[in-house]
Every structure is written in structure tokens, then in C-alpha cells.
Short mmCIF file of C-alpha atoms in Angstrom, two decimals:
data_model
loop_
_atom_site.label_atom_id
_atom_site.label_comp_id
_atom_site.label_asym_id
_atom_site.label_seq_id
_atom_site.Cartn_x
_atom_site.Cartn_y
_atom_site.Cartn_z
CA MET A 1 0.48 -0.07 0.53
CA PHE A 2 2.93 2.11 0.39
CA ASN A 3 4.44 1.43 -3.15
CA LEU A 4 3.00 4.69 -4.87
CA PRO A 5 4.90 5.72 -8.88
CA ARG A 6 7.60 7.80 -8.99
CA LEU A 7 6.90 11.36 -7.71
CA LEU A 8 6.18 13.92 -10.12
CA LEU A 9 7.43 16.69 -9.29
CA HIS A 10 6.19 19.60 -10.77
CA SER A 11 6.76 23.67 -9.81
CA VAL A 12 3.72 25.91 -8.10
CA ALA A 13 3.89 28.88 -7.19
CA MET A 14 4.80 29.68 -3.24
CA ALA A 15 1.79 31.57 -3.32
CA GLY A 16 -0.62 29.45 -5.10
CA ASN A 17 -0.40 26.88 -1.80
CA THR A 18 -1.22 29.44 1.15
CA GLY A 19 -3.72 26.97 2.45
CA ALA A 20 -1.41 23.84 2.66
CA PRO A 21 0.34 23.38 6.14
CA LEU A 22 3.20 24.39 6.79
CA LEU A 23 4.77 20.58 7.06
CA LEU A 24 2.92 19.61 3.66
CA ARG A 25 5.00 22.59 1.83
CA LEU A 26 8.00 21.61 2.81
CA VAL A 27 8.15 18.28 2.77
CA ALA A 28 7.23 18.95 -0.70
CA ALA A 29 9.67 21.54 -1.33
CA SER A 30 12.39 19.44 0.45
CA VAL A 31 11.49 16.19 -2.09
CA SER A 32 12.32 18.73 -5.09
CA VAL A 33 14.75 19.43 -3.49
CA ALA A 34 15.91 15.78 -2.26
CA GLU A 35 15.79 15.43 -5.91
CA LYS A 36 18.08 17.68 -7.23
CA ALA A 37 20.47 17.04 -4.59
CA GLY A 38 20.82 13.42 -6.22
CA THR A 39 21.74 14.50 -9.35
CA ILE A 40 24.14 16.88 -7.74
CA VAL A 41 25.82 13.92 -6.41
CA ARG A 42 26.27 12.07 -10.16
CA SER A 43 26.82 14.44 -11.60
CA VAL A 44 29.98 15.31 -9.26
CA PHE A 45 30.70 11.86 -9.90
CA ASP A 46 30.62 11.37 -13.45
CA SER A 47 32.83 14.49 -13.43
CA GLY A 48 35.45 12.48 -12.08
CA GLU A 49 36.48 15.30 -9.87
CA LEU A 50 35.11 14.02 -6.19
CA GLY A 51 37.41 17.41 -4.21
CA VAL A 52 38.34 15.17 -1.29
CA VAL A 53 39.09 16.99 1.92
CA GLU A 54 39.48 14.58 5.05
CA LYS A 55 37.17 16.96 8.02
CA ASP A 56 38.27 14.54 11.09
CA GLY A 57 40.62 11.59 9.63
CA LYS A 58 40.65 9.32 7.26
CA ASN A 59 37.20 8.21 8.35
CA ASP A 60 35.27 11.70 7.41
CA LEU A 61 35.26 13.33 3.82
CA GLN A 62 33.74 15.94 2.48
CA THR A 63 34.03 16.12 -1.16
CA GLN A 64 32.40 18.77 -4.16
CA ALA A 65 29.06 16.67 -4.00
CA ASP A 66 28.48 17.09 -0.36
CA ARG A 67 29.20 20.92 -0.29
CA SER A 68 27.47 21.23 -4.06
CA ALA A 69 24.39 18.93 -2.38
CA GLN A 70 23.69 21.27 0.32
CA GLU A 71 24.26 24.52 -0.88
CA CYS A 72 21.87 23.13 -3.00
CA ILE A 73 19.56 22.02 0.06
CA VAL A 74 19.79 24.69 2.17
CA GLN A 75 19.57 27.36 -0.09
CA SER A 76 16.61 26.36 -1.61
CA LEU A 77 14.21 25.53 1.68
CA SER A 78 15.71 28.82 3.31
CA ARG A 79 14.86 31.67 0.89
CA GLN A 80 11.47 29.27 0.86
CA PHE A 81 10.93 28.79 3.99
CA PRO A 82 12.79 31.53 6.08
CA LYS A 83 12.40 31.56 9.33
CA VAL A 84 12.58 27.29 9.94
CA THR A 85 15.94 26.23 11.39
CA ILE A 86 18.39 24.81 8.88
CA ILE A 87 21.21 22.03 9.89
CA GLY A 88 23.30 20.71 7.47
CA GLU A 89 26.38 18.89 8.31
CA GLU A 90 28.47 20.65 6.47
CA GLU A 91 30.05 24.39 7.09
CA PRO A 92 28.92 27.03 5.58
CA THR A 93 31.20 28.75 2.70
CA ASP A 94 31.57 31.63 1.71
CA GLU A 95 31.51 31.30 -2.20
CA THR A 96 28.86 32.37 -4.42
CA VAL A 97 25.49 30.69 -4.67
CA ASP A 98 25.16 28.34 -7.50
CA GLU A 99 21.56 29.65 -9.25
CA SER A 100 20.98 26.59 -10.96
CA HIS A 101 21.72 24.48 -8.17
CA LEU A 102 18.25 26.05 -6.36
CA VAL A 103 14.74 24.33 -6.17
CA THR A 104 10.99 26.40 -6.11
CA GLY A 105 9.36 23.39 -7.11
CA LEU A 106 7.24 22.08 -4.66
CA SER A 107 6.17 18.06 -5.06
CA GLU A 108 2.18 18.16 -6.04
CA GLU A 109 1.66 14.25 -4.73
CA VAL A 110 3.04 15.44 -1.33
CA LEU A 111 0.43 19.00 -2.09
CA LYS A 112 -2.48 16.57 -2.10
CA ALA A 113 -2.35 14.62 1.10
CA VAL A 114 -4.06 15.14 3.76
CA CYS A 115 -1.58 16.55 6.85
CA PRO A 116 -2.26 14.52 10.04
CA GLN A 117 -4.09 16.69 12.34
CA ASP A 118 -1.94 17.25 15.14
CA LEU A 119 0.73 19.06 12.82
CA GLN A 120 -1.56 21.16 10.64
CA SER A 121 -1.17 24.13 13.09
CA VAL A 122 2.81 23.53 13.04
CA LYS A 123 4.36 27.15 13.43
CA ASP A 124 7.32 27.60 11.58
CA GLU A 125 9.53 28.91 14.64
CA ASP A 126 8.81 24.99 16.22
CA VAL A 127 10.59 23.42 13.29
CA VAL A 128 14.32 22.11 12.62
CA VAL A 129 15.37 20.65 9.48
CA TRP A 130 18.28 18.52 9.59
CA VAL A 131 20.41 17.57 6.69
CA ASP A 132 22.87 15.03 5.54
CA PRO A 133 23.31 15.90 2.18
CA LEU A 134 25.50 13.32 1.24
CA ASP A 135 24.92 9.68 3.48
CA GLY A 136 28.17 7.69 3.05
CA THR A 137 30.86 9.69 1.77
CA LYS A 138 33.71 7.45 2.36
CA GLU A 139 31.25 4.73 0.96
CA TYR A 140 30.70 7.41 -2.52
CA THR A 141 34.39 7.87 -2.65
CA GLN A 142 34.70 4.65 -3.26
CA GLY A 143 32.84 3.72 -5.59
CA PHE A 144 30.19 1.42 -2.94
CA LEU A 145 26.74 4.16 -4.50
CA ASP A 146 24.30 2.15 -3.27
CA HIS A 147 24.94 2.71 0.36
CA VAL A 148 24.51 7.13 -1.23
CA THR A 149 21.60 9.11 -0.07
CA VAL A 150 20.62 12.38 0.49
CA LEU A 151 18.68 12.99 4.15
CA ILE A 152 16.11 15.76 5.18
CA GLY A 153 14.50 15.29 8.08
CA VAL A 154 12.08 17.65 9.43
CA ALA A 155 11.53 17.66 13.47
CA VAL A 156 8.94 19.47 15.76
CA LYS A 157 9.39 20.86 19.11
CA GLY A 158 12.25 18.46 18.98
CA LYS A 159 10.83 14.61 17.54
CA ALA A 160 11.19 13.82 14.01
CA VAL A 161 8.21 14.22 12.24
CA ALA A 162 8.74 13.82 8.02
CA GLY A 163 11.89 12.78 6.58
CA VAL A 164 12.93 12.77 2.71
CA ILE A 165 15.73 10.27 1.56
CA ASN A 166 16.44 10.16 -2.13
CA GLN A 167 18.67 7.43 -3.19
CA PRO A 168 21.07 8.24 -6.12
CA TYR A 169 21.77 5.24 -7.40
CA TYR A 170 19.04 3.30 -6.76
CA ASN A 171 18.97 0.58 -9.84
CA TYR A 172 22.62 1.72 -11.13
CA LYS A 173 23.32 -2.51 -11.08
CA ALA A 174 20.26 -2.60 -13.08
CA GLY A 175 21.18 -2.35 -16.76
CA PRO A 176 20.16 0.06 -19.18
CA GLY A 177 17.15 1.10 -18.92
CA ALA A 178 15.95 1.14 -16.03
CA THR A 179 15.19 4.19 -13.70
CA LEU A 180 18.24 5.15 -11.70
CA GLY A 181 17.14 7.22 -8.53
CA ARG A 182 14.34 7.42 -5.92
CA THR A 183 12.56 9.24 -3.76
CA MET A 184 10.89 8.46 -0.26
CA TRP A 185 8.96 10.46 2.44
CA GLY A 186 6.98 10.01 5.35
CA ILE A 187 5.66 11.56 7.80
CA VAL A 188 4.51 10.14 10.81
CA GLY A 189 0.65 10.25 11.17
CA LEU A 190 0.39 9.41 7.16
CA GLY A 191 2.23 6.99 6.22
CA ALA A 192 5.54 6.40 3.94
CA PHE A 193 5.85 6.52 0.35
CA GLY A 194 8.26 5.73 -2.23
CA VAL A 195 9.79 2.69 -0.19
CA GLU A 196 7.37 -0.71 0.63
CA ARG A 197 7.83 -2.08 4.28
CA LEU A 198 9.34 -5.85 3.46
CA VAL A 199 8.81 -8.92 6.32
CA PRO A 200 12.93 -10.10 6.25
CA PRO A 201 13.60 -13.45 6.30
CA ALA A 202 11.89 -15.81 9.64
CA ASP A 203 14.47 -17.94 9.89
CA LYS A 204 17.08 -16.17 10.23
CA ARG A 205 18.42 -13.05 12.36
CA ILE A 206 20.20 -10.38 10.10
CA VAL A 207 21.94 -7.42 11.60
CA THR A 208 23.47 -4.51 9.60
CA THR A 209 26.16 -2.47 11.22
CA THR A 210 28.65 0.89 9.85
CA ARG A 211 31.30 -0.31 7.62
CA SER A 212 34.10 1.95 8.31
CA HIS A 213 33.50 2.84 12.28
CA SER A 214 33.29 0.19 14.09
CA ASN A 215 35.19 -0.37 17.45
CA LYS A 216 34.96 -3.03 20.59
CA LEU A 217 31.51 -1.75 21.76
CA VAL A 218 30.05 -2.26 18.15
CA THR A 219 31.43 -5.78 18.59
CA ASP A 220 30.43 -6.99 21.60
CA SER A 221 26.98 -5.69 21.33
CA ILE A 222 26.13 -7.22 17.56
CA GLU A 223 27.43 -10.08 19.02
CA ALA A 224 25.24 -10.22 21.77
CA MET A 225 22.58 -10.29 19.23
CA GLN A 226 23.75 -13.52 17.88
CA PRO A 227 23.18 -12.95 14.12
CA ASP A 228 23.28 -14.83 11.36
CA GLU A 229 24.47 -12.86 9.81
CA VAL A 230 25.83 -9.10 10.04
CA LEU A 231 25.49 -6.24 6.96
CA ARG A 232 28.30 -3.86 7.09
CA VAL A 233 27.53 -1.41 5.19
CA GLY A 234 28.30 2.56 4.81
CA GLY A 235 25.24 5.35 5.76
CA ALA A 236 23.17 5.44 8.55
CA GLY A 237 20.16 6.42 5.36
CA HIS A 238 20.96 3.18 3.74
CA LYS A 239 20.64 0.94 6.66
CA VAL A 240 17.37 2.35 7.86
CA LEU A 241 16.08 1.13 4.15
CA LEU A 242 17.78 -1.89 4.88
CA VAL A 243 15.49 -2.57 7.91
CA ILE A 244 12.66 -0.97 6.04
CA GLU A 245 12.88 -2.86 3.44
CA GLY A 246 12.74 -6.09 5.42
CA LYS A 247 16.90 -7.48 4.60
CA ALA A 248 17.98 -6.15 8.19
CA HIS A 249 15.85 -7.50 11.44
CA ALA A 250 18.43 -4.68 13.07
CA TYR A 251 20.20 -1.47 12.63
CA VAL A 252 22.27 -1.35 15.83
CA PHE A 253 25.82 1.01 16.39
CA ALA A 254 26.30 1.57 20.11
CA THR A 255 29.18 4.32 19.81
CA PRO A 256 28.28 8.03 19.68
CA GLY A 257 29.71 8.44 16.01
CA CYS A 258 26.22 9.06 14.38
CA LYS A 259 24.91 12.57 14.17
CA LYS A 260 21.57 13.79 13.65
CA TRP A 261 21.12 14.52 10.28
CA ASP A 262 22.36 11.41 9.73
CA THR A 263 18.93 9.72 11.88
CA CYS A 264 16.41 12.56 11.85
CA ALA A 265 14.75 11.78 8.04
CA PRO A 266 15.40 7.99 8.40
CA GLU A 267 13.57 7.32 12.02
CA ALA A 268 11.11 9.33 11.11
CA ILE A 269 9.97 7.22 7.49
CA LEU A 270 10.63 4.54 10.42
CA HIS A 271 8.43 5.97 12.16
CA ALA A 272 5.56 6.62 9.42
CA LEU A 273 5.45 2.72 8.75
CA GLY A 274 5.64 1.87 12.63
CA GLY A 275 8.92 0.86 12.86
CA LYS A 276 10.92 2.63 15.68
CA LEU A 277 14.07 3.95 16.64
CA THR A 278 15.89 5.19 20.01
CA ASP A 279 19.28 5.09 21.01
CA ILE A 280 20.99 1.63 22.36
CA HIS A 281 18.84 2.83 25.89
CA GLY A 282 15.88 2.93 24.80
CA ASN A 283 15.13 6.52 25.17
CA ALA A 284 13.62 8.73 21.98
CA LEU A 285 16.09 10.92 20.16
CA GLN A 286 15.66 14.53 20.41
CA TYR A 287 15.86 16.87 17.92
CA HIS A 288 15.44 20.75 18.98
CA LYS A 289 17.73 23.56 17.19
CA ASP A 290 19.73 23.95 20.13
CA VAL A 291 20.38 19.65 21.48
CA LYS A 292 24.04 18.52 20.46
CA HIS A 293 24.61 16.70 17.29
CA PRO A 294 26.60 13.59 17.94
CA ASN A 295 23.89 10.93 19.25
CA THR A 296 25.83 10.46 22.29
CA GLY A 297 23.97 7.25 23.54
CA GLY A 298 24.29 5.11 19.77
CA VAL A 299 21.71 3.79 18.26
CA LEU A 300 19.05 0.98 17.14
CA ALA A 301 16.37 0.86 14.83
CA THR A 302 13.94 -1.70 14.24
CA TYR A 303 10.27 -2.61 12.53
CA SER A 304 9.69 -5.25 15.45
CA ASP A 305 11.00 -6.50 18.47
CA HIS A 306 12.49 -3.70 19.48
CA ASP A 307 12.57 -4.39 23.23
CA TRP A 308 14.36 -7.78 22.84
CA TYR A 309 16.97 -5.88 21.28
CA LEU A 310 17.69 -3.68 23.86
CA SER A 311 17.38 -6.44 26.29
CA ARG A 312 20.33 -8.17 24.44
CA MET A 313 22.09 -4.83 24.95
CA PRO A 314 25.42 -5.43 27.32
CA GLU A 315 25.47 -3.93 30.36
CA SER A 316 29.36 -3.40 29.52
CA VAL A 317 28.25 -1.78 26.79
CA LYS A 318 25.71 0.83 27.97
CA ALA A 319 27.18 1.70 30.63
CA ALA A 320 30.70 2.97 28.13
CA VAL A 321 27.74 4.26 25.83
CA LYS A 322 25.68 7.02 27.75
CA PRO A 323 22.84 9.48 26.67
#
């Protein structure tokens, strides 16, 4: 019921949509912007000029795609929603804005949706948008393109309530003629669209975790889950999609490496489908504008049996990974 056709994007003047609730307009704009950002990510890769720099070591990279995609997202949304707080992963630059990166279109599919009643009167000052312009940067530079996502999460009063995920290289191994890329969006209380919830295998337990940020805490927590298979992949968005699409039962990351812009969009879409994302203690993540960016309590995402995974978390790990 959640697998809708590819979203139709159409430029609609803001003045013509003043009747739509703020949240719907913001998600509609984010879908259009995420599509454009995904195109930028592919264009930079195709150019061969990735412009890689290290931010905090070899496992924390930034590319021209990160920088240009963030400019696209933040500048486009801030011009349409100047009173909304927008927090991006990358530091702002002093470079002149590339006007070709700006997007004013809104997704008609989103605008046709009925906004949940509890979100119809959301005010600008209650909203924080969390942006990861290219989740899975290291994998992007290494050619693991299916790990890459563009993440735009919307929080209201500290709670993740809506998310947009663009997967620029979805279907990239499908061969000539396949549609490249997809965009998913969801609102808690409404549902998720562009992605289908699938059930994982019943005869084994599959856990997904980090590919490049492992340590003893991560290893100990994974072993405690007694998995039959461990998928070590890049990108928080990608790992939550593995849970949603039934390729993994749980995403377990018992270390503080993940940030709010990594989890806000995936959490909202997972919750919209009935799943759950918390820290490893079972606490809800907070997304206020003044909150610390790292998810210091780690991340646990599941579609079912969340309490079982929490119960399996070693006490030594919980003592070391504090909220």
C-alpha cells in the first residue's frame, strides 16, 4: 500500500499553496530539492572531480558533491522558508551561490496528501530541518554507490515527524534502461511513500551495522544479538532502508559516531511505517535546534521486537555509551 509510482515534480508558485499546512509545503519542497541534490551527486561523480578533503580523519570525508548538494538543499529551503531553522552537516562556505542549484518546485504528490491533524498548525519556530547532503561519503568515494543517500529530516518541537530520502544510485546495477534513483518521503501519522515495507526472513536473524566506524563496543553489541548474518554497510540512511525493506531485522550502532542529520529523516520514515528508532537505552532521540549534534547514546532501529534487542544490549556497552 506504500509503494507509489515515482513522484511527479512540478514547479508551483508558493502563493498558490498558502492554504496548505506549513509541514506539507516543507515536505513538498524537500522532495523536489532532494531530487535535485541527487542529480548533483551523480553529476559530480561522473565528472571524476570529487574534490575530497578530510574533516576529522580518513573516515570523515567531504567531497564537492557534499558541498554542492548542501548548498542546493539549504539555500533552496531557506529562501522558501526563511523563518525555519535548517542545520546541515557541512560548514557554510563563503562561495557565491550557484543559482542553477536552487529549486523552487513543490511535489504535487505531497501537496495532495492530508496532513495529520496534530501537525496542521505547526509554526515556523517549532521546526528544525536536519540535512545530510550526502550520507555515506566514504563509500561514495570508493564506488559503493548503493550506500549513498540524501537525507532531509523535519523535526517539530524536538521530535522527528517527517523525512525525505533520495537514493541517487538506486537501480544503478540494473543495466541499461532502468530508472536511476528514487525518492522516498514519509510523515508520522500519514505513512511513507516511494518505499515498500517488506518482512525479513523468519528463519534467521540479520543485523546491519557500520562498515567503517567499528570498535569493540560495536562488536560486543553485535555479538550479543547472536545474528546469523551481519551486513556491514555505509550510511545510516542506507542501513535504515535495509530494515524497512526486510533485508535486515535491526540496525545496531552502539557508539556515539552518528549525528542528528544522519538519523532524523530515516527515523521519521521508519516511524511512519510503524517501526522504531531509539538510542541503545531505548530513549527517543531529540532534535531541538540547540541539541548536541552527536547521538551520544548510539542508535538502534527495528521494525519489530525492539524491546528484545534492547534487552540483549550488554550492560558493559550501555555503561560506556551514555546518552
